[in-house]
Amino acid sequence: IEIIPCARIGHVFRKRRPYGSPDGEDTMIRNSLRVAYVWMDDFKKYYFQQRPEAENVFYGDISSRVELRRSLNCKPFSWYLENIYPELTLPSDSKKIVESKLNSLYQSKHSRNQNYIGHYQIRLSNSNLCIASEKDVKDKKVLV
């Protein structure tokens, strides 16, 4: 997998598939389940949070795929998230991140820290576009 900042990759879904399965099964769920079980380790719980209907779908024998991953000494999915796609915010992290930011911003009157200067990254949601200062914030005359 290659992630390139600001790159956009899309998939055009057709109104109907030019192919089908003989028994009418949903091959999209089946294939995504196979990916989740082979590659996502403990992170597959997030897949099921988004697709709870997939919990009881039969996804077939994946033993050869699991063995291939093992024989190639592939790194765990956590490594991918930490090293390749660290900007991804996981659902379990979202609440903790928001709470920590709120706690640091909104302090009681008596315990307020008067230094409100900090180095932050401004990110446009659902994109890789961001603004970051070229130097330390203290060197700037204008703060964002």
Phi, psi and omega in degrees: 000133177239126178250122180243121180306139179070359177281145179236128178238134182230167176226128179267118178271132179274160177294329176220156178271138178285356179226169179205179176254147184303325183261006177077015181292156178277097184290336178296312179296316181301313181292320179291328175296318179299317177298313182300314183289329181278320192249334192270354178051226182290348182280354179295344177299330178289327175299314182290334174295326179276331183231065183299334179293346181279348184308321186251018180274133177285128183245005175083184182278119180248010185301323180292326178289319178296318179295320177299315178301316180295313184293333177274359182054043180294145180287159179290161181299328178299324177297316178301314181294324182282324188254330184256319185230056185293339181284352177290126176264119179281149180307323181290334180279333187305310182296317180297318181296313180298314181298317181293323178291319179295317180297324180283334180274317186254096181250154179296157185305321185278340183249014183296137172270123186279354179268100183263010179275133178205165179257116182229160174252131178260123185237136173281121183307145177060029176210175176259010180283134179207161177241130176221144180288149180283332180234180176299143182305326182295338179279348184269147175270339180243134178249144178261000000 
